[in-house]
């Protein structure tokens, strides 16, 4: 019986399996996710799919198993994005990343949720994901400062809505025909559009710098094509561009705290130890991520 299911990942939040008999993905969500919350994720994915977003199509039925929530998704044939493979990591695909994201944000502007159970960022509760609960001292102060930096911005349909919230190349599959398919909408939330753009750039730059180099020139090339693709689908509001550096620093804090919590501190590998020290230094010194303070230069 066990041979029917192939364990694909045991991530930070979910267990994911491939069902060989039914050729589908099974995701088992942690106890913190309610059935209603997962169902609204699947409804949004279905809406996006019906409106042209390439994604792993979900089944709308969910299963409850001892407090866990099981969801099922189409199995997408293809490969994870390989940043060292020029067939994956190229300007055409960078523009495709931006085009998909722009289309998603355009659709978000017209999508309405009844009795919303997904996380919602508000000025009264900017710490919607509870990150601050695990912070103390200097790290908490840096987090609070960044939250304050977001307060002056006006919430509007042009800058805010239901987003993927973890949109980066690690959550893309490349089909044989070159089409990019988006997966893992588990973290979707009502948040600033800049969050999606920041996360996309953060992980692209990180992988480029780690495996290829020439990161400074890459920043301009990557974001120019992402912005071009994005603007072919929807308006890129000046506030969204201005917020990207804030969300990049928030991503650093999120990852720093996540790694500290999940990694075995007594048995860190060299790259893990370096990553933690590097993140700590950059957060403390308030270094602009990738040295970029103004992303409007990449339009």
CSV table of C-alpha atoms in Angstrom, one decimal:
chain,number,residue,atom,x,y,z
A,1,UNK,CA,0.0,0.0,0.0
A,2,UNK,CA,2.8,2.4,0.9
A,3,UNK,CA,4.3,1.9,-2.6
A,4,UNK,CA,1.3,3.8,-4.0
A,5,UNK,CA,2.5,7.1,-2.3
A,6,UNK,CA,5.8,8.8,-2.9
A,7,UNK,CA,6.8,11.4,-0.4
A,8,UNK,CA,7.9,14.5,-2.2
A,9,UNK,CA,8.6,16.8,0.6
A,10,UNK,CA,8.3,17.4,4.3
A,11,UNK,CA,8.4,21.2,4.3
A,12,UNK,CA,8.2,23.7,7.1
A,13,UNK,CA,4.4,23.6,7.0
A,14,UNK,CA,3.1,20.6,5.1
A,15,UNK,CA,3.6,17.0,4.0
A,16,UNK,CA,3.4,16.4,0.3
A,17,UNK,CA,2.9,13.1,-1.5
A,18,UNK,CA,2.5,11.8,-5.1
A,19,UNK,CA,-0.3,9.4,-5.5
A,20,UNK,CA,0.9,7.1,-8.3
A,21,UNK,CA,-2.5,5.3,-8.8
A,22,UNK,CA,-4.5,8.5,-9.3
A,23,UNK,CA,-1.6,10.6,-10.7
A,24,UNK,CA,-2.2,13.5,-8.3
A,25,UNK,CA,-0.6,15.4,-5.5
A,26,UNK,CA,-1.8,15.0,-1.9
A,27,UNK,CA,-1.0,17.8,0.5
A,28,UNK,CA,-1.5,17.4,4.2
A,29,UNK,CA,-1.7,20.7,6.0
A,30,UNK,CA,-0.7,21.3,9.6
A,31,UNK,CA,-3.2,21.7,12.5
A,32,UNK,CA,-3.1,25.5,12.3
A,33,UNK,CA,-5.0,25.4,9.0
A,34,UNK,CA,-8.8,25.2,9.2
A,35,UNK,CA,-10.9,23.4,6.5
A,36,UNK,CA,-12.5,26.8,5.7
A,37,UNK,CA,-9.1,28.4,5.2
A,38,UNK,CA,-7.9,25.7,2.9
A,39,UNK,CA,-11.2,25.6,1.0
A,40,UNK,CA,-10.8,29.4,0.2
A,41,UNK,CA,-7.3,28.8,-1.1
A,42,UNK,CA,-8.6,26.1,-3.5
A,43,UNK,CA,-11.5,28.4,-4.6
A,44,UNK,CA,-9.1,31.2,-5.4
A,45,UNK,CA,-6.8,28.8,-7.3
A,46,UNK,CA,-9.8,27.6,-9.3
A,47,UNK,CA,-10.7,31.2,-10.2
A,48,UNK,CA,-7.1,31.9,-11.3
A,49,UNK,CA,-7.0,28.7,-13.3
A,50,UNK,CA,-10.3,29.5,-15.1
A,51,UNK,CA,-8.8,32.9,-16.0
A,52,UNK,CA,-5.6,31.7,-17.5
A,53,UNK,CA,-3.1,31.3,-14.7
A,54,UNK,CA,-1.0,28.2,-15.3
A,55,UNK,CA,-1.1,26.4,-12.0
A,56,UNK,CA,-1.5,22.9,-10.4
A,57,UNK,CA,-5.3,22.7,-10.7
A,58,UNK,CA,-6.9,21.8,-7.3
A,59,UNK,CA,-9.8,19.4,-6.6
A,60,UNK,CA,-12.4,21.4,-4.6
A,61,UNK,CA,-13.1,18.5,-2.2
A,62,UNK,CA,-11.0,18.3,0.9
A,63,UNK,CA,-10.6,15.5,3.5
A,64,UNK,CA,-10.4,15.9,7.3
A,65,UNK,CA,-8.2,13.4,9.1
A,66,UNK,CA,-7.8,13.8,12.8
A,67,UNK,CA,-7.5,17.6,12.6
A,68,UNK,CA,-5.3,17.5,9.5
A,69,UNK,CA,-6.6,18.8,6.2
A,70,UNK,CA,-5.9,16.9,3.0
A,71,UNK,CA,-6.1,18.6,-0.4
A,72,UNK,CA,-5.5,17.2,-3.8
A,73,UNK,CA,-3.9,18.8,-6.8
A,74,UNK,CA,-3.2,18.0,-10.5
A,75,UNK,CA,0.3,16.5,-10.9
A,76,UNK,CA,2.3,18.7,-13.2
A,77,UNK,CA,4.8,17.0,-15.4
A,78,UNK,CA,8.0,19.0,-15.7
A,79,UNK,CA,11.1,20.0,-13.7
A,80,UNK,CA,11.8,22.5,-10.9
A,81,UNK,CA,13.5,25.7,-12.1
A,82,UNK,CA,17.2,25.2,-12.3
A,83,UNK,CA,19.1,28.5,-12.1
A,84,UNK,CA,22.2,26.9,-13.6
A,85,UNK,CA,20.2,25.8,-16.7
A,86,UNK,CA,20.1,28.5,-19.4
A,87,UNK,CA,17.0,26.9,-20.8
A,88,UNK,CA,15.2,27.7,-17.4
A,89,UNK,CA,17.1,30.8,-16.3
A,90,UNK,CA,16.8,33.3,-19.1
A,91,UNK,CA,15.2,36.6,-20.0
A,92,UNK,CA,12.2,35.0,-21.7
A,93,UNK,CA,11.3,33.2,-18.5
A,94,UNK,CA,12.0,36.3,-16.3
A,95,UNK,CA,9.4,38.1,-18.3
A,96,UNK,CA,7.1,35.1,-18.0
A,97,UNK,CA,7.4,35.3,-14.2
A,98,UNK,CA,6.4,38.9,-14.3
A,99,UNK,CA,3.6,38.3,-16.7
A,100,UNK,CA,2.0,35.5,-14.6
A,101,UNK,CA,2.4,37.6,-11.4
A,102,UNK,CA,0.9,40.7,-13.1
A,103,UNK,CA,-2.1,38.6,-14.4
A,104,UNK,CA,-2.6,37.2,-10.9
A,105,UNK,CA,-2.6,40.7,-9.4
A,106,UNK,CA,-5.0,42.0,-12.1
A,107,UNK,CA,-7.4,39.1,-11.2
A,108,UNK,CA,-7.0,39.8,-7.5
A,109,UNK,CA,-8.4,43.3,-8.1
A,110,UNK,CA,-11.7,41.8,-9.2
A,111,UNK,CA,-11.9,38.8,-6.8
A,112,UNK,CA,-14.0,39.0,-3.7
A,113,UNK,CA,-14.1,36.5,-0.8
A,114,UNK,CA,-17.2,36.0,1.3
A,115,UNK,CA,-16.5,35.4,5.0
A,116,UNK,CA,-12.8,35.5,4.5
A,117,UNK,CA,-10.6,33.1,6.6
A,118,UNK,CA,-7.3,33.9,4.8
A,119,UNK,CA,-4.8,36.1,6.7
A,120,UNK,CA,-5.4,39.8,6.1
A,121,UNK,CA,-2.8,42.6,6.6
A,122,UNK,CA,-4.3,45.7,8.3
A,123,UNK,CA,-2.9,48.9,9.7
A,124,UNK,CA,-4.2,47.8,13.1
A,125,UNK,CA,-2.7,44.4,12.8
A,126,UNK,CA,0.3,44.5,10.4
A,127,UNK,CA,1.9,41.5,12.1
A,128,UNK,CA,-0.8,39.3,10.6
A,129,UNK,CA,1.4,36.2,10.3
A,130,UNK,CA,2.5,36.3,14.0
A,131,UNK,CA,6.2,36.7,13.2
A,132,UNK,CA,6.7,39.1,16.1
A,133,UNK,CA,5.8,36.4,18.6
A,134,UNK,CA,9.2,34.8,18.1
A,135,UNK,CA,11.2,38.0,18.0
A,136,UNK,CA,13.0,39.9,20.9
A,137,UNK,CA,15.5,42.6,21.4
A,138,UNK,CA,17.2,44.2,18.4
A,139,UNK,CA,15.4,41.9,16.0
A,140,UNK,CA,12.0,42.9,17.3
A,141,UNK,CA,12.9,46.6,17.0
A,142,UNK,CA,14.0,46.2,13.4
A,143,UNK,CA,10.7,44.4,12.6
A,144,UNK,CA,8.7,47.1,14.3
A,145,UNK,CA,10.6,49.8,12.3
A,146,UNK,CA,9.7,48.1,9.0
A,147,UNK,CA,6.1,47.8,10.0
A,148,UNK,CA,6.0,51.5,10.7
A,149,UNK,CA,7.5,52.2,7.3
A,150,UNK,CA,4.4,50.6,5.7
A,151,UNK,CA,1.9,52.6,7.7
A,152,UNK,CA,1.8,55.8,5.5
A,153,UNK,CA,0.8,53.8,2.4
A,154,UNK,CA,-2.8,53.8,1.4
A,155,UNK,CA,-4.6,50.5,1.0
A,156,UNK,CA,-6.2,50.4,-2.5
A,157,UNK,CA,-7.1,47.8,-5.2
A,158,UNK,CA,-4.1,49.1,-7.1
A,159,UNK,CA,-1.6,48.0,-4.4
A,160,UNK,CA,-3.3,45.4,-2.2
A,161,UNK,CA,-5.3,42.2,-2.5
A,162,UNK,CA,-5.2,38.4,-2.3
A,163,UNK,CA,-1.7,37.3,-3.3
A,164,UNK,CA,0.3,34.1,-3.6
A,165,UNK,CA,2.6,35.4,-0.8
A,166,UNK,CA,5.4,32.9,-1.6
A,167,UNK,CA,5.9,33.6,-5.3
A,168,UNK,CA,9.5,32.5,-6.3
A,169,UNK,CA,11.3,30.1,-8.6
A,170,UNK,CA,11.2,27.4,-5.9
A,171,UNK,CA,7.4,27.2,-6.4
A,172,UNK,CA,7.5,27.0,-10.2
A,173,UNK,CA,7.5,23.9,-12.5
A,174,UNK,CA,8.9,24.2,-16.0
A,175,UNK,CA,7.0,22.0,-18.5
A,176,UNK,CA,8.7,20.4,-21.5
A,177,UNK,CA,7.3,23.2,-23.8
A,178,UNK,CA,8.8,25.8,-21.5
A,179,UNK,CA,5.6,26.9,-19.9
A,180,UNK,CA,6.0,28.0,-16.2
A,181,UNK,CA,3.4,26.5,-13.8
A,182,UNK,CA,2.9,28.0,-10.3
A,183,UNK,CA,2.4,25.7,-7.3
A,184,UNK,CA,2.0,26.0,-3.5
A,185,UNK,CA,-0.6,28.6,-2.8
A,186,UNK,CA,-0.7,27.5,0.8
A,187,UNK,CA,0.5,30.9,2.2
A,188,UNK,CA,-1.9,33.0,0.1
A,189,UNK,CA,-3.1,36.1,2.0
A,190,UNK,CA,-4.6,39.5,1.6
A,191,UNK,CA,-1.4,41.5,1.5
A,192,UNK,CA,0.5,44.2,-0.4
A,193,UNK,CA,1.3,43.3,-4.0
A,194,UNK,CA,4.9,44.4,-3.3
A,195,UNK,CA,5.3,41.3,-1.1
A,196,UNK,CA,5.1,39.0,-4.2
A,197,UNK,CA,7.5,41.1,-6.2
A,198,UNK,CA,10.0,41.3,-3.3
A,199,UNK,CA,9.9,37.5,-2.6
A,200,UNK,CA,10.4,36.8,-6.4
A,201,UNK,CA,13.5,39.1,-6.5
A,202,UNK,CA,14.8,37.9,-3.1
A,203,UNK,CA,15.1,34.3,-4.0
A,204,UNK,CA,16.2,34.9,-7.6
A,205,UNK,CA,19.1,37.1,-6.5
A,206,UNK,CA,20.0,34.7,-3.7
A,207,UNK,CA,20.3,31.7,-6.0
A,208,UNK,CA,22.0,33.7,-8.7
A,209,UNK,CA,24.6,35.0,-6.3
A,210,UNK,CA,25.1,31.5,-4.7
A,211,UNK,CA,25.5,29.5,-7.9
A,212,UNK,CA,26.4,31.8,-10.8
A,213,UNK,CA,27.7,35.2,-9.6
A,214,UNK,CA,27.5,38.4,-11.5
A,215,UNK,CA,24.7,39.3,-9.2
A,216,UNK,CA,24.8,43.1,-9.6
A,217,UNK,CA,24.3,43.0,-13.3
A,218,UNK,CA,21.7,40.3,-12.8
A,219,UNK,CA,19.5,42.5,-10.6
A,220,UNK,CA,18.9,45.0,-13.3
A,221,UNK,CA,18.4,42.4,-16.1
A,222,UNK,CA,16.0,40.3,-14.0
A,223,UNK,CA,13.8,43.0,-12.6
A,224,UNK,CA,13.7,44.9,-15.9
A,225,UNK,CA,12.2,41.8,-17.6
A,226,UNK,CA,9.9,41.0,-14.6
A,227,UNK,CA,8.5,44.5,-14.6
A,228,UNK,CA,8.1,44.4,-18.4
A,229,UNK,CA,6.0,41.2,-18.1
A,230,UNK,CA,4.1,42.5,-15.1
A,231,UNK,CA,3.1,45.7,-16.8
A,232,UNK,CA,1.9,43.9,-19.9
A,233,UNK,CA,-0.9,42.6,-17.6
A,234,UNK,CA,-1.6,45.3,-15.1
A,235,UNK,CA,-0.5,48.7,-13.8
A,236,UNK,CA,2.6,48.7,-11.6
A,237,UNK,CA,1.7,51.4,-9.0
A,238,UNK,CA,4.5,53.7,-7.7
A,239,UNK,CA,3.7,52.7,-4.1
A,240,UNK,CA,4.3,49.1,-5.0
A,241,UNK,CA,7.7,49.8,-6.4
A,242,UNK,CA,8.6,52.0,-3.3
A,243,UNK,CA,7.6,49.2,-0.9
A,244,UNK,CA,9.8,46.4,-2.4
A,245,UNK,CA,12.9,47.3,-0.3
A,246,UNK,CA,10.7,47.2,2.9
A,247,UNK,CA,9.4,43.7,2.0
A,248,UNK,CA,12.9,42.5,1.2
A,249,UNK,CA,14.1,43.4,4.7
A,250,UNK,CA,11.0,41.7,6.1
A,251,UNK,CA,11.9,38.6,4.1
A,252,UNK,CA,15.3,38.6,5.7
A,253,UNK,CA,13.8,38.7,9.2
A,254,UNK,CA,11.3,36.0,8.3
A,255,UNK,CA,13.9,33.7,7.0
A,256,UNK,CA,16.4,34.4,9.8
A,257,UNK,CA,13.8,33.5,12.4
A,258,UNK,CA,12.5,30.5,10.4
A,259,UNK,CA,15.9,29.0,10.0
A,260,UNK,CA,16.8,29.6,13.6
A,261,UNK,CA,13.7,27.7,14.7
A,262,UNK,CA,13.8,24.8,12.2
A,263,UNK,CA,17.6,24.1,11.9
A,264,UNK,CA,19.4,22.0,14.4
A,265,UNK,CA,21.6,24.6,16.1
A,266,UNK,CA,23.9,22.0,17.5
A,267,UNK,CA,24.7,20.5,14.1
A,268,UNK,CA,24.7,23.3,11.6
A,269,UNK,CA,26.4,22.7,8.3
A,270,UNK,CA,28.9,25.4,7.1
A,271,UNK,CA,26.4,26.9,4.6
A,272,UNK,CA,23.7,27.1,7.3
A,273,UNK,CA,26.0,28.8,9.8
A,274,UNK,CA,27.1,31.3,7.1
A,275,UNK,CA,23.5,32.0,6.1
A,276,UNK,CA,22.5,32.8,9.7
A,277,UNK,CA,25.5,35.1,10.3
A,278,UNK,CA,25.0,36.8,6.9
A,279,UNK,CA,21.3,37.5,7.5
A,280,UNK,CA,22.0,38.7,11.1
A,281,UNK,CA,24.7,41.2,9.8
A,282,UNK,CA,22.5,42.5,7.0
A,283,UNK,CA,19.5,43.0,9.2
A,284,UNK,CA,21.5,44.7,12.0
A,285,UNK,CA,23.3,47.0,9.6
A,286,UNK,CA,20.1,47.8,7.7
A,287,UNK,CA,21.8,47.0,4.4
A,288,UNK,CA,19.5,47.3,1.4
A,289,UNK,CA,19.0,43.9,0.0
A,290,UNK,CA,21.2,43.3,-3.1
A,291,UNK,CA,22.3,47.0,-2.6
A,292,UNK,CA,19.1,48.2,-4.3
A,293,UNK,CA,17.3,51.1,-2.7
A,294,UNK,CA,15.2,52.2,-5.6
A,295,UNK,CA,13.6,49.7,-7.9
A,296,UNK,CA,12.1,52.3,-10.2
A,297,UNK,CA,15.5,52.4,-11.9
A,298,UNK,CA,14.8,49.0,-13.4
A,299,UNK,CA,11.6,49.9,-15.2
